[in-house]
Structure formats: C-alpha cells, structure tokens
Amino acid sequence: MHGDVFLIRMPIDDNLYKLENTIFPKFNNQMNVLTKNMI
C-alpha cells in the first residue's frame, strides 16, 4: 500500500516528472517488494 502513494503523486512540471521517473521507480520497486513480503 505504501508504494501506491508514489504512483498517485502528481508531478509539478515535466522536469520534475522526469526527475522522479529516474529516482522513484527504483524506490517504488523496493517498496512494492517490501509490501508483498509483509502481506
């Protein structure tokens, strides 16, 4: 469920969106793995 927060976040502008696409997918994947392990 924690990973959903990052998926829902809306980018302020295109540059920030691209920045988040480079940083958050890796973090998001880690959160998804942790969440699945917790269930």
CSV table of C-alpha atoms in Angstrom, one decimal:
chain,number,residue,atom,x,y,z
A,1,MET,CA,0.0,0.0,0.0
A,2,HIS,CA,2.9,2.4,0.7
A,3,GLY,CA,4.0,2.1,-3.0
A,4,ASP,CA,0.7,3.5,-4.1
A,5,VAL,CA,1.4,6.8,-2.6
A,6,PHE,CA,4.3,7.4,-5.0
A,7,LEU,CA,2.2,6.2,-8.0
A,8,ILE,CA,-0.5,8.7,-7.2
A,9,ARG,CA,1.8,11.7,-6.7
A,10,MET,CA,1.3,14.3,-9.5
A,11,PRO,CA,4.4,15.9,-11.0
A,12,ILE,CA,4.6,19.7,-10.8
A,13,ASP,CA,6.2,20.1,-14.2
A,14,ASP,CA,7.8,18.0,-16.9
A,15,ASN,CA,11.3,18.4,-15.5
A,16,LEU,CA,10.3,17.2,-12.0
A,17,TYR,CA,8.3,14.3,-13.7
A,18,LYS,CA,11.5,13.2,-15.5
A,19,LEU,CA,13.5,13.5,-12.3
A,20,GLU,CA,11.0,11.4,-10.4
A,21,ASN,CA,11.0,8.8,-13.2
A,22,THR,CA,14.7,8.4,-12.7
A,23,ILE,CA,14.6,8.2,-8.9
A,24,PHE,CA,11.3,6.9,-7.7
A,25,PRO,CA,10.9,3.7,-9.9
A,26,LYS,CA,13.8,2.1,-8.1
A,27,PHE,CA,12.5,3.2,-4.7
A,28,ASN,CA,8.9,2.2,-5.7
A,29,ASN,CA,10.1,-1.3,-6.7
A,30,GLN,CA,11.7,-1.7,-3.3
A,31,MET,CA,8.6,-0.6,-1.5
A,32,ASN,CA,6.4,-3.0,-3.6
A,33,VAL,CA,8.7,-5.9,-2.7
A,34,LEU,CA,8.6,-4.9,1.0
A,35,THR,CA,4.9,-4.6,0.9
A,36,LYS,CA,4.4,-8.0,-0.8
A,37,ASN,CA,6.7,-9.6,1.8
A,38,MET,CA,4.7,-8.1,4.6
A,39,ILE,CA,1.4,-9.4,3.3
